Structures are given as structure tokens and as C-alpha cells.
Amino acid sequence: MPDITETFSAGAPRELALKSAPDLLAWTCPAPLRDQPRVVMGHGGGGAMSAELVQHIFAPAFGGEVLAQLGDAATVSLGGARLAFSTDSFVVRPLFFPGGSIGDLAVNGTVNDLAMSGARAAYLSCGFILEEGVELSVVARVAEALGRAARTAGVEVATGDTKVVEAGHGDGIFINTAGIGLIPAGVDLRPQRVVPGDVVIVSGAIGVHGVAIMSVREGLEFGVEIESDCAALGGLVDTMLSVTPDLHVLRDPTRGGLAAALNEIALASGTGVLIQERSVPVPSAVANACAILGLDPMYVANEGKLVAFVPREHAEAVLAAMRAHPLGAEACVIGEVVSEHPGMVVARTGLGGTRVVDLPIGEQLPRIC
Amino acid sequence: MKYIDEFQDPELARRLLDEIHATVTRPWALMEVCGGQTHTIIRHGIDQLLPDQVELIHGPGCPVCVTPLEVIDKALEIASRPEVIFCSFGDMLRVPGTGRDLFRVRSEGGDVRVVYSPLDALKIAQQNPQRQVVFFGIGFETTAPPNAMTVYQARKLGIRNFSLLVSHVRVPPAIEAIMQSPSCRVQAFLAAGHVCSVMGVEEYPALAERYQVPIVVTGFEPLDILEGVRRTVRQLERGEHTVENAYPRAVRPEGNPAAQAMLADVFEVTDRAWRGIGVIPGSGWRLSSRYREFDAEHRFSVTGIRTEEPAACRSGEVLQGLLKPNECEAFGTTCTPRNPLGATMVSSEGACAAYYLYRRLETAPTRLEASPVA
């Protein structure tokens, strides 16, 4: 190899031969990027781009008052009963990951959407889209996992459908589930009920599912011993509602993570959310993986956690009940609702500064360095 | 994580802040060179905790931000070709070129893949001998060595379907350019610690002497930043201008000789355009003649693409500390990370994006303290 001293000599600075010193006032920037004319991955990221897709294309096309609720699950009245109704599609890769599989997600995702309305899931539908060439043993393993998860959650798969697409037109297995459940009398969970003074509680450590998935994704295998937190939250919600039916809102912070869930509530309720960054439970394995990848745990997906906005007078009792439940053992208070900065989530940093916790735009992208 | 948690300790931070407050007697303007440092400062609210006299000017050290529009346009052109698998670090995908970005190319059928190491791109080239695999090699002295190693490996292993689109940049010439600007207000630098872990500190004493500025090699955790500020302010108050290494756990004076040797073998110094700044002589690297066959610009004949940067935003003033990002009239209205007017709004390490993400709220901390969490 050549002598490096020529290029990297330590003597006088290289003669820059600047023809004239640059006037930094003339520094310019590029033109704005217009909206995407095609679907890009960010439209599925659960952040601002996903919301725009719904607001600008789906909601106007479908119309309807129920859809306008735009919650994780819709609340509908039918024959005198109040039902929660929700659907979710699952396109996770790889199909099996530490702590679960696409089958577990397909049940728990929909069950949890219903649970966030206070409903215990009663029936699920299940649609499989299979890619030509997928091994039947893999389909069987997914189906078994799905059945097991349904029994654990106490929900019955009542109807289903199967389609097959040509090789190359799918990604192994896609699953869609929809579910319905009864909402108990006296329970009314929606962001509009949030008021300043409410206490914000998370049911446990955040970022676990997203990091578990990333740790086994092709091209990014890293040695982290962490399993997905994928779980059905109906039981935990029942426990909380048994303390008081007067919870204000619940969310399971899946895509977009805790940051997206808190922002949605702040926006929909017109209140401000103030969190204490050091109170947010982030396991060291998650923090480390995120530090390496340049991600923020606040934006990483969870599949077995919820965030609750609870009237201050009930907070202590609800927290105690959550901690007595296996899925809420590490529940803790992370912040409160304030009348300042309506529609915004603000974090008090560990050092005592403050920062805005924004809604993610699209996909979170690993940083370059 | 070891070497991270202990450098975020609030109690130790408080002590450093107390010392900085006790030391400072006059206004000083410091520039943190690296975008990673800007990110830490804004994310942790460090600038809010410093004395009013200490002003942090956010430097041009964000690799995503300074990659010229022209290079992005070349990347978009190459990535659009059917025979190409275009590999990149993730945050380059959202950087706007003329009218589109790599996400758009992907949605139009281009094979654009996010990798976490350039060596992964080389592996993809080995697995797809009938395709052309291109890695987008951008960044400072930090990302250049692995990219050099990848090209070195490709040549050694005879992997001919791999090439590198190179737009590497070097920090010291940028510091010179800043100091030579007629409107420069920078009085001291927090040098980029990770750049120095590769290149060492030997490039800096002459700069400190020539421009009479303290240069403190600084890390990236909150305590690293505060220690860098503490040492810089101490020098300024004493009228000194030496080079100090405040990041010894990562930076040796001589840097990483093996990485430097690899760089010198694979790359050669060239003039380089910086997005929003213009050409800075000697501020970049390109593949040396021995490795020219791996240069994607030549392989795909895109050397003819010439893009003018339209004047639209005020990042030049931001980068000099004449304007804080949130004082710009476009900030948060016509210019957001979703629709960036300028490169400094694109990457999370860009000063404008950091302000947008963390600092749209200019609420006095006292107001927040009035409502403690139960």
C-alpha cells in the first residue's frame, strides 16, 4: 500500500486553493419533494403518511359516521348491544420470530384492538392469502399457532377464507383477521374523554416486539436475546376495568410505537401529553439495539403492551391492579395530560431539558452513522 | 450499555453544567461539527441548559444533508435501471433528488435495498452474478474505511458486478471553508469524535493555530458534549487555542492507521461539492485509479448528469448561527421532514430536522415544571 503520509500529513493545513472564500450566506438548498404518486413503504408505517392515506382516500370514499371514529376498533350498536368491531392484516417477515409467529400476531392484534375499546373478543374471522409454493408444513405450523393463540385469548375463530396467489405475487403467507366483542355497560373508552390531570400508564417495557423482529430479519441478524412481547391483552383490560369502568382511553402501541399512540391521543383529545423520559421502561437490550441502529425505542412496535389514560383519582388503584396481573407486572406511570401544548407530546429529558416527541412520518430508518 | 449509560448520568451532567456556568463570563459561539452531536444536543435539550452566553452553532457534519443533489440524481438514475440492485443505508432513501427519492424509485419497480454494511452489498453481488450491484458510498471519514474495504475485497475476490457510487467528504477542509467565510462567527469547534477515531487528531493543531480557535475532540453522549463545551469555554476564557482530546475512550492521537492505509489505497483526495455549500477544494474522496473500474459513475455513464441546486431555503444562515432553524419563516410550515425544502431538514441529524422533531415547542421549562407528574 502507498505511503499515507502524503495525504494525511500533520504539518500545515493543505493549501485549500479556495479561489475565493465561500460566502456561506449563499448556501442554498434543494426544491421540495412533492407528494408520492405511488404507494411507498411509509404509507404502511402507522405514522403521518398512513394517516394521510386514510384521511385523503379511504375515509372520503367510504363515508359513514362509524368509520369517522378512526379508532383501533369501531364501536357499533346492533340489536341493543354495543359491539366493538375491528380488522387487521398481518404481513410480518419472517413468519416465525423469537417469542411468536404471524399466527400469534393475527389473533392478538385483532383481540387487542377490541380490548382497547374495553371489549372482550368473542369471534374472529380469518383470511389466509397463501403464495404458490409455500410448504404446507409451514402453513400448518402457522395455523396451529393461530389456534393456540385464539384458545389462550378465549376467542373463537368462527369463519375463514383461503386464497392462493402465484409465486412471486405474495410473501409466503398474509393473514387478515376481523373480530367482534361486546363492550360492557358503563365503559366508554375514547380520546375525547381525556382531560388535563389524567395519568398516563404503560403496562410494561416498550420496543420489545420490534427489536425481536429486527434481530432476525434478513441482513440484520444480531445477537440479542430478546423475545417478542406478543400477547392478548383482554384479561389485563378486564382487570383494569374491574377497578373502575371510568378509564378514559386505552391504546396498544403497535406500529409507530408509543410515540404514535400518544400523539394520536393528544391530537384527538386536543390536550397536551407530558412524559418523563426516564420513567419510560426501556429494557437495556432494546436500548442497545436501538443505539446501534440509530432508532428511537419510542417509535418501535409493541404487540403485548398498552398505554392507559386514567383519571388521577383512580390511577393508584388501576396501577396496583395492573401490577398484580402477569401482563402488567412492570406497569408504571410515565406522564400526565396537561392543558399546555394541545395536540403535542412533550418529553422531559433525563438531563432536565424538554423535547417534542413527534408523530413518526413513515418507516423509521436506520441512520447512516 | 457500557460506555453509554454512564455518559448520560444526570448528576454528573449537573456538575459539568455548574462548572460551565461558573467559568463563562462573556458570549461565545461554538460549532459542533457533527450532525450526531447536534442530534444529541437537541434530543436531550442540552442547549437549554447551557448559560445564555454559550451559543451552539450546528455544523455541516451530516452526511445525508451534504450529499449534493447531483449525486442523488445519479443514484436515482442508476437505481432505476432494471439490471441494478441498488444498496444503501436506510436514511438515504428519503433524501429528495430532483422531483423524487429512492423510495419513489422502489415504488416504480426499482430494486432498492437497505443494508447495514457495505459488505452485505458485496454478498448480494456474489449471490446475484447476473445483476449489477451498486452501493451508495457516502459520508465522512467514518463511513469511508468500510466502503474502501468493500471495494478492496471486491477487487481481491474478482467480483466484477459490484460498484460504488462515491460521494465521500472530509471534515478538515470544511472547517477551513467555514473559517474563511466572510460572515463566520465561529470561535471554537467541538470536533467530530468518530472522524478523529479514524483520522487521529494530527490534522487539527495547524487549523487551531492558523485560525486561533480552540478545537476539542468531542464524543456523542450528553456528558461527552458537556465535557467538550466545558473544555472549549475554558480555553476561550483563557485566550487559548489548542487541540484537546475529550474523547480518549475512542480517539487515539494517531487514529486508526490500518483504516487510514486502506483509505489511501482505495481513494484519492478530490474537490467535492457539498449540498447547499458548493465546491470545497480537496474536501472529498473518489476511487483511485487502481480501483476506477469499480466506480459506478463510470460504469453507468452518469458522469454527464449535472444538476443545479435551486435557491430556496436559508440553511446557509442556519449553518453559521445567524439564524436558528425555528426562526426561518418556512420552518414547520412549508418546510418539514415530510416535505423538506432543504437538506438540513432531511436527515434526523440535520439541524432543521432536529429542531422540528424536538423543538417545535418553545415552552418555557418553568411552565412544564409547574405540572409535575404524580
Coordinates of N, CA, C and O in Angstrom, one line a residue, chain A residues 1-2 4 7-8 10-18 21-25 27-41 49 52 219-220 274 276-278 288 291 293 296 312 333 335-336 338 340-341 344 346 348-358 361-363 365-369, chain B residues 1 10 13 39 43-44 48-49 63 89-91 94 96 99-101 103-104 106-108 116 120 138 176-177 180-182 199 202 206 210 222 260-261 264 269 275-277 281-282 285 310 313 315-317 319-320 322 337-343 348-349 356-358 360-361 367-369 371-374:
Chain A
M1 N 0.8 -1.2 0.0 CA 0.0 0.0 0.0 C 0.9 1.2 0.0 O 2.0 1.2 0.5
P2 N 0.3 2.3 -0.5 CA 1.1 3.6 -0.6 C 1.4 4.2 0.7 O 0.7 3.9 1.7
I4 N 1.0 6.7 3.4 CA -0.2 7.5 3.7 C 0.2 8.9 4.1 O -0.7 9.8 4.2
T7 N -0.9 12.1 2.0 CA -2.3 12.6 2.0 C -2.7 13.1 3.4 O -3.5 14.1 3.5
F8 N -2.1 12.5 4.4 CA -2.6 12.8 5.8 C -1.5 13.4 6.6 O -1.4 13.2 7.8
A10 N 0.7 15.8 8.9 CA 0.2 16.6 10.1 C 0.7 18.0 10.1 O 0.4 18.8 11.0
G11 N 1.4 18.4 9.0 CA 2.0 19.7 9.0 C 1.0 20.8 8.8 O -0.1 20.7 9.3
A12 N 1.4 21.8 8.1 CA 0.4 22.9 7.9 C -0.8 22.4 7.1 O -0.7 21.4 6.4
P13 N -1.9 23.1 7.3 CA -3.1 22.6 6.6 C -2.9 22.6 5.1 O -2.1 23.5 4.6
R14 N -3.5 21.7 4.4 CA -3.3 21.7 3.0 C -3.7 23.1 2.4 O -4.7 23.7 2.9
E15 N -2.9 23.5 1.4 CA -3.3 24.7 0.8 C -4.7 24.5 0.1 O -4.8 23.6 -0.8
L16 N -5.7 25.1 0.5 CA -7.0 24.8 0.0 C -7.2 25.4 -1.4 O -8.1 24.9 -2.1
A17 N -6.4 26.3 -1.7 CA -6.6 26.9 -3.0 C -8.0 27.3 -3.3 O -8.6 27.1 -4.4
L18 N -8.7 27.8 -2.3 CA -10.0 28.4 -2.5 C -9.8 29.6 -3.4 O -9.1 30.5 -3.1
A21 N -13.0 32.9 -0.9 CA -13.6 32.3 0.3 C -15.1 32.2 0.0 O -15.7 33.1 -0.5
P22 N -15.7 31.0 0.4 CA -17.1 30.8 0.1 C -18.0 31.8 1.0 O -17.6 31.9 2.2
D23 N -19.0 32.4 0.5 CA -19.9 33.2 1.3 C -21.0 32.3 1.7 O -21.9 31.9 0.9
L24 N -21.0 31.9 3.0 CA -21.9 30.9 3.4 C -23.4 31.5 3.4 O -24.3 30.7 3.4
L25 N -23.5 32.8 3.3 CA -24.9 33.3 3.2 C -25.5 32.8 1.9 O -26.8 32.8 1.7
W27 N -25.3 29.8 0.7 CA -25.6 28.4 0.7 C -27.1 28.2 0.4 O -28.0 28.8 0.9
T28 N -27.3 27.2 -0.5 CA -28.7 27.0 -1.0 C -29.1 25.6 -0.7 O -28.3 24.7 -0.4
C29 N -30.4 25.4 -1.0 CA -30.9 24.0 -0.7 C -31.9 23.6 -1.8 O -32.3 24.4 -2.6
P30 N -32.2 22.3 -1.9 CA -32.9 21.8 -3.0 C -34.4 22.1 -2.9 O -34.9 22.5 -1.9
A31 N -35.1 21.9 -4.0 CA -36.5 22.1 -4.1 C -37.3 21.0 -3.3 O -36.8 20.0 -3.0
P32 N -38.5 21.3 -2.9 CA -39.2 20.4 -2.1 C -39.7 19.2 -2.9 O -39.8 19.2 -4.1
L33 N -39.8 18.0 -2.2 CA -40.3 16.8 -2.9 C -41.8 16.8 -2.8 O -42.4 16.9 -1.7
R34 N -42.4 16.7 -3.9 CA -43.9 16.6 -4.0 C -44.4 15.3 -3.4 O -43.6 14.4 -3.2
D35 N -45.7 15.2 -3.2 CA -46.3 14.0 -2.7 C -46.0 12.8 -3.6 O -45.9 13.0 -4.8
Q36 N -45.9 11.7 -3.0 CA -45.6 10.5 -3.8 C -46.8 10.1 -4.7 O -48.0 10.1 -4.2
P37 N -46.6 9.8 -6.0 CA -47.7 9.4 -6.8 C -48.1 7.9 -6.7 O -49.1 7.5 -7.2
R38 N -47.2 7.2 -6.0 CA -47.4 5.7 -5.9 C -47.3 5.4 -4.4 O -46.8 6.2 -3.6
V39 N -47.8 4.2 -4.0 CA -47.6 3.8 -2.7 C -46.2 3.5 -2.4 O -45.5 2.9 -3.1
V40 N -45.7 4.1 -1.3 CA -44.3 3.8 -0.8 C -44.5 3.1 0.6 O -45.5 3.1 1.2
M41 N -43.4 2.5 1.1 CA -43.5 1.7 2.3 C -44.0 2.6 3.5 O -44.7 2.1 4.3
M49 N -47.9 9.4 7.2 CA -48.2 9.0 5.9 C -49.4 8.1 5.9 O -50.3 8.2 5.0
E52 N -52.5 10.1 6.4 CA -52.9 10.9 5.3 C -53.7 10.0 4.2 O -54.6 10.4 3.6
G219 N -30.3 -9.9 6.7 CA -29.4 -8.8 6.6 C -29.1 -8.0 7.8 O -28.3 -7.1 7.8
L220 N -29.8 -8.4 8.9 CA -29.7 -7.6 10.1 C -29.6 -8.5 11.3 O -29.9 -8.1 12.4
L274 N -47.5 15.2 28.6 CA -46.1 15.4 29.1 C -45.6 14.1 29.7 O -46.2 13.6 30.6
Q276 N -42.2 11.9 31.2 CA -40.8 11.9 31.8 C -40.0 10.8 31.2 O -40.3 9.6 31.3
E277 N -39.0 11.2 30.4 CA -38.3 10.2 29.6 C -37.7 9.1 30.4 O -37.7 8.0 30.0
R278 N -37.2 9.4 31.5 CA -36.5 8.4 32.3 C -37.5 7.4 33.0 O -37.2 6.4 33.5
N288 N -29.9 -0.9 23.7 CA -28.7 -1.1 23.0 C -28.9 -1.3 21.5 O -28.2 -0.8 20.7
A291 N -29.7 1.9 19.9 CA -28.5 2.8 19.9 C -27.6 2.4 18.7 O -27.1 3.3 17.9
L293 N -28.6 0.8 15.9 CA -29.3 1.0 14.6 C -29.7 2.5 14.4 O -30.2 2.8 13.3
D296 N -35.2 5.1 17.7 CA -35.7 5.6 19.0 C -36.7 4.6 19.5 O -37.7 4.3 18.8
R312 N -57.0 10.8 37.5 CA -56.0 10.8 38.6 C -56.5 10.1 39.8 O -55.7 9.4 40.4
V333 N -46.2 4.6 35.8 CA -46.6 5.9 35.3 C -45.5 6.5 34.5 O -44.4 6.6 34.9
G335 N -46.3 9.6 32.7 CA -46.5 11.1 32.4 C -47.9 11.4 32.8 O -48.7 10.7 33.4
E336 N -48.4 12.6 32.2 CA -49.7 13.1 32.6 C -50.2 13.9 31.4 O -49.4 14.3 30.5
V338 N -51.7 17.5 30.2 CA -51.7 18.9 30.6 C -52.5 19.7 29.6 O -52.8 19.3 28.5
E340 N -51.3 22.6 28.6 CA -50.4 23.3 27.7 C -50.2 22.4 26.4 O -50.5 21.3 26.4
H341 N -49.5 23.0 25.4 CA -49.2 22.4 24.1 C -50.2 21.4 23.6 O -49.9 20.2 23.5
M344 N -49.9 18.0 21.3 CA -48.5 17.7 21.2 C -48.0 16.8 22.4 O -48.5 16.9 23.5
V346 N -44.8 16.0 24.7 CA -43.5 16.6 25.0 C -42.9 15.7 26.1 O -43.5 15.2 27.0
R348 N -39.9 15.4 29.0 CA -38.8 16.0 29.8 C -37.6 15.0 29.8 O -37.8 13.8 30.1
T349 N -36.5 15.5 29.3 CA -35.3 14.6 29.1 C -34.7 14.3 30.5 O -34.9 15.0 31.5
G350 N -33.9 13.3 30.5 CA -33.2 12.9 31.7 C -32.3 14.0 32.3 O -32.1 14.1 33.5
L351 N -31.8 14.8 31.4 CA -30.9 15.9 31.9 C -31.7 17.1 32.3 O -31.2 18.1 32.9
G352 N -33.0 17.1 32.1 CA -33.8 18.3 32.5 C -34.3 19.2 31.4 O -35.0 20.2 31.7
G353 N -33.9 18.9 30.2 CA -34.4 19.7 29.0 C -35.7 19.1 28.6 O -36.3 18.2 29.2
T354 N -36.3 19.7 27.6 CA -37.5 19.2 27.0 C -37.4 19.0 25.5 O -36.6 19.6 24.9
R355 N -38.2 18.1 25.0 CA -38.2 17.9 23.5 C -39.6 17.5 23.1 O -40.4 16.9 23.9
V356 N -39.9 17.8 21.9 CA -41.2 17.3 21.3 C -41.0 15.9 20.9 O -40.0 15.5 20.3
V357 N -42.0 15.0 21.2 CA -42.0 13.7 20.7 C -43.0 13.6 19.5 O -44.2 13.7 19.7
D358 N -42.5 13.6 18.3 CA -43.4 13.8 17.1 C -44.0 12.5 16.7 O -43.5 11.4 17.0
I361 N -43.0 9.8 10.7 CA -43.5 10.2 9.3 C -43.9 8.9 8.6 O -45.1 8.7 8.2
G362 N -43.0 8.1 8.3 CA -43.3 6.8 7.6 C -42.6 5.7 8.4 O -42.8 5.5 9.6
E363 N -41.7 5.0 7.7 CA -40.9 4.0 8.3 C -39.8 4.7 9.1 O -39.2 5.7 8.6
L365 N -36.0 4.8 9.8 CA -34.9 4.4 9.0 C -33.6 4.3 9.8 O -33.3 5.3 10.5
P366 N -32.9 3.2 9.8 CA -31.6 3.2 10.5 C -30.7 4.3 10.0 O -30.7 4.5 8.8
R367 N -30.1 5.0 10.9 CA -29.2 6.1 10.4 C -27.9 5.6 9.9 O -27.5 4.5 10.1
I368 N -27.3 6.4 9.1 CA -26.0 6.1 8.4 C -24.9 5.9 9.4 O -24.0 5.1 9.2
C369 N -24.8 6.8 10.4 CA -23.7 6.7 11.4 C -24.1 7.3 12.7 O -25.2 7.8 12.8
Chain B
M1 N -26.1 0.3 28.5 CA -24.9 -0.3 27.8 C -23.7 0.4 28.3 O -23.6 1.6 28.5
P10 N -27.5 12.1 35.0 CA -27.9 13.5 35.2 C -27.1 14.2 36.3 O -26.9 15.4 36.2
A13 N -23.9 15.3 34.8 CA -24.2 16.4 33.9 C -24.4 17.7 34.6 O -23.9 18.7 34.2
H39 N -27.8 16.2 17.0 CA -28.9 15.3 17.4 C -29.0 15.1 18.9 O -30.0 15.3 19.6
R43 N -31.9 16.5 21.2 CA -32.7 15.5 21.8 C -32.7 15.6 23.3 O -33.8 15.3 23.9
H44 N -31.6 15.9 23.9 CA -31.5 15.9 25.4 C -31.8 17.3 25.9 O -31.7 17.6 27.1
Q48 N -30.6 24.1 26.1 CA -31.5 24.8 27.0 C -30.8 25.0 28.4 O -31.2 25.8 29.2
L49 N -29.9 24.1 28.7 CA -29.3 24.0 30.0 C -28.0 24.8 30.1 O -27.5 25.1 31.2
P63 N -23.9 13.6 7.0 CA -23.5 13.1 5.7 C -24.7 13.0 4.7 O -24.5 13.3 3.5
F89 N -27.6 2.7 2.8 CA -28.0 2.9 4.2 C -29.4 3.5 4.2 O -29.8 4.2 3.3
G90 N -30.2 3.2 5.2 CA -31.6 3.5 5.2 C -32.0 4.9 5.0 O -32.9 5.3 4.2
D91 N -31.3 5.8 5.7 CA -31.8 7.2 5.7 C -31.5 7.9 4.4 O -32.0 9.1 4.2
R94 N -34.9 8.6 1.7 CA -35.9 9.6 1.8 C -35.3 11.0 1.3 O -36.0 12.0 1.3
P96 N -34.5 13.9 -0.9 CA -35.1 14.2 -2.2 C -34.0 14.6 -3.2 O -33.1 15.3 -2.9
G99 N -37.2 16.0 -7.8 CA -38.5 15.5 -8.0 C -38.9 14.2 -7.5 O -40.0 13.8 -7.4
R100 N -37.9 13.4 -7.0 CA -38.2 12.1 -6.4 C -37.1 11.6 -5.5 O -36.1 12.2 -5.4
D101 N -37.4 10.5 -4.8 CA -36.4 9.9 -3.9 C -36.3 8.4 -4.2 O -37.0 7.9 -5.1
F103 N -37.2 6.0 -2.4 CA -38.5 5.3 -2.1 C -39.4 5.3 -3.3 O -40.0 4.3 -3.6
R104 N -39.4 6.4 -4.0 CA -40.2 6.5 -5.2 C -39.7 5.6 -6.3 O -40.5 4.9 -6.9
R106 N -38.2 2.8 -5.8 CA -38.6 1.5 -5.4 C -40.1 1.2 -5.8 O -40.5 0.2 -6.2
S107 N -40.9 2.2 -5.5 CA -42.4 2.1 -5.8 C -42.6 2.0 -7.3 O -43.7 1.5 -7.7
E108 N -41.7 2.4 -8.1 CA -41.8 2.3 -9.5 C -41.2 1.1 -10.1 O -41.1 0.9 -11.3
Y116 N -27.0 -2.8 6.0 CA -26.5 -2.2 7.3 C -24.9 -2.2 7.2 O -24.3 -1.7 8.1
D120 N -22.5 -6.3 3.1 CA -23.7 -7.0 2.8 C -24.0 -6.8 1.3 O -24.5 -7.7 0.6
I138 N -21.5 7.1 0.8 CA -21.5 8.5 1.2 C -21.0 8.6 2.6 O -20.9 7.6 3.3
E176 N -12.0 24.6 7.4 CA -11.3 25.7 6.7 C -12.3 26.6 6.0 O -12.2 27.8 6.1
A177 N -13.2 26.0 5.2 CA -14.1 26.8 4.4 C -15.0 27.6 5.4 O -15.3 28.8 5.0
Q180 N -13.0 30.6 6.6 CA -12.7 31.6 5.6 C -13.9 32.3 5.1 O -13.8 33.3 4.4
S181 N -15.1 31.9 5.6 CA -16.3 32.6 5.2 C -16.3 34.0 5.8 O -16.0 34.2 7.0
P182 N -16.7 35.1 5.0 CA -16.6 36.4 5.5 C -17.5 36.7 6.7 O -17.2 37.5 7.5
M199 N -9.1 9.2 11.8 CA -8.1 10.0 11.3 C -7.1 10.5 12.3 O -6.1 11.1 11.9
E202 N -4.1 14.7 14.2 CA -3.0 15.4 13.7 C -3.3 16.5 12.7 O -2.5 17.3 12.4
A206 N -2.7 22.5 13.3 CA -2.4 23.6 12.4 C -3.6 24.5 12.2 O -3.5 25.7 12.0
R210 N -3.8 28.4 12.9 CA -4.0 29.3 11.8 C -5.2 30.2 12.1 O -5.2 31.4 11.7
P222 N -24.5 12.8 26.0 CA -24.7 14.1 26.7 C -23.5 14.5 27.5 O -23.1 15.7 27.4
Q260 N -6.6 4.2 7.8 CA -6.0 5.2 7.0 C -5.3 4.7 5.8 O -5.4 5.2 4.7
A261 N -4.6 3.6 6.0 CA -3.9 2.9 4.9 C -4.8 2.4 3.9 O -4.6 2.6 2.6
A264 N -6.1 5.3 1.9 CA -5.1 5.9 1.0 C -4.9 5.0 -0.2 O -4.5 5.4 -1.3
V269 N -7.8 12.0 -2.8 CA -8.5 13.3 -2.5 C -8.9 14.0 -3.7 O -8.2 14.0 -4.7
R275 N -23.8 19.7 -0.6 CA -25.1 20.2 -0.9 C -25.4 21.5 0.0 O -25.1 21.5 1.2
G276 N -25.8 22.5 -0.7 CA -26.1 23.8 0.0 C -24.9 24.6 0.2 O -25.0 25.8 0.7
I277 N -23.7 24.1 -0.1 CA -22.5 24.9 0.2 C -21.7 25.2 -1.1 O -21.3 26.4 -1.3
P281 N -12.5 22.8 -2.2 CA -11.4 22.1 -2.7 C -10.8 21.1 -1.8 O -10.7 21.3 -0.6
G282 N -10.4 19.9 -2.3 CA -9.8 18.9 -1.5 C -10.6 18.3 -0.4 O -10.1 17.6 0.5
W285 N -13.3 12.4 -1.3 CA -12.5 11.3 -1.9 C -13.2 10.7 -3.1 O -14.5 10.7 -3.1
P310 N -31.5 24.7 -6.9 CA -32.3 25.9 -6.8 C -32.2 26.6 -5.5 O -32.3 25.9 -4.5
C313 N -33.9 27.8 0.3 CA -34.0 27.9 1.8 C -32.8 28.6 2.3 O -31.9 29.0 1.6
S315 N -30.5 27.6 4.7 CA -29.7 26.8 5.5 C -28.3 27.4 5.7 O -27.6 27.1 6.7
G316 N -27.9 28.2 4.8 CA -26.5 28.8 4.9 C -26.5 29.7 6.2 O -25.5 29.6 6.9
E317 N -27.6 30.4 6.4 CA -27.6 31.2 7.6 C -27.7 30.4 8.9 O -27.1 30.7 9.9
L319 N -26.5 27.4 9.2 CA -25.2 26.7 9.5 C -24.1 27.7 10.0 O -23.1 27.3 10.5
Q320 N -24.4 29.0 9.9 CA -23.5 29.9 10.5 C -23.9 30.5 11.9 O -23.3 31.3 12.5
L322 N -26.4 32.4 12.2 CA -27.1 33.7 12.0 C -28.6 33.6 12.2 O -29.3 34.5 12.4
P337 N -39.9 17.7 7.7 CA -39.2 16.5 7.3 C -40.0 15.7 6.2 O -39.4 15.0 5.4
R338 N -41.3 15.9 6.3 CA -42.1 15.2 5.3 C -41.9 15.8 3.9 O -41.9 15.2 2.9
N339 N -41.8 17.1 3.9 CA -41.6 17.9 2.6 C -40.5 18.9 2.8 O -40.7 20.0 3.0
P340 N -39.2 18.4 2.8 CA -38.1 19.3 3.2 C -37.8 20.2 2.0 O -37.7 19.9 0.9
L341 N -37.6 21.5 2.4 CA -37.2 22.5 1.5 C -35.7 22.4 1.3 O -35.1 22.7 0.3
G342 N -35.0 22.0 2.4 CA -33.6 21.9 2.3 C -33.0 20.7 3.0 O -33.7 20.0 3.7
A343 N -31.7 20.4 2.6 CA -31.1 19.2 3.1 C -31.0 19.2 4.6 O -31.1 18.1 5.2
S348 N -32.4 13.1 10.3 CA -32.6 13.4 11.7 C -31.4 14.1 12.3 O -31.5 14.7 13.3
E349 N -30.3 14.0 11.6 CA -29.1 14.7 12.1 C -28.9 16.1 11.5 O -28.1 16.9 12.0
Y356 N -37.1 20.5 14.3 CA -38.5 20.2 14.0 C -39.0 19.0 14.9 O -40.1 19.0 15.5
L357 N -38.1 18.0 15.0 CA -38.5 16.8 15.8 C -38.7 17.1 17.2 O -39.6 16.6 17.9
Y358 N -37.8 17.9 17.8 CA -37.7 18.0 19.2 C -38.0 19.4 19.8 O -38.2 19.6 21.0
R360 N -40.2 22.1 18.3 CA -41.3 23.0 17.8 C -41.9 23.7 19.0 O -42.5 24.8 18.8
L361 N -41.8 23.1 20.1 CA -42.4 23.7 21.3 C -41.4 24.6 21.9 O -40.4 24.1 22.4
R367 N -42.8 26.5 32.9 CA -44.2 26.2 32.8 C -44.4 24.7 32.9 O -45.4 24.2 33.5
L368 N -43.5 23.9 32.4 CA -43.6 22.5 32.5 C -43.4 22.0 33.9 O -44.0 21.1 34.3
E369 N -42.5 22.7 34.6 CA -42.2 22.3 36.0 C -43.4 22.5 36.9 O -43.5 21.9 37.9
S371 N -46.2 21.5 36.5 CA -47.2 20.4 36.5 C -46.5 19.1 36.6 O -46.4 18.3 35.6
P372 N -45.9 18.8 37.7 CA -45.1 17.6 37.9 C -46.0 16.3 37.8 O -47.2 16.4 38.2
V373 N -45.5 15.3 37.4 CA -46.2 14.0 37.3 C -46.3 13.4 38.7 O -45.4 13.4 39.5
A374 N -47.5 12.9 39.0 CA -47.7 12.3 40.3 C -46.8 11.1 40.5 O -46.5 10.4 39.6

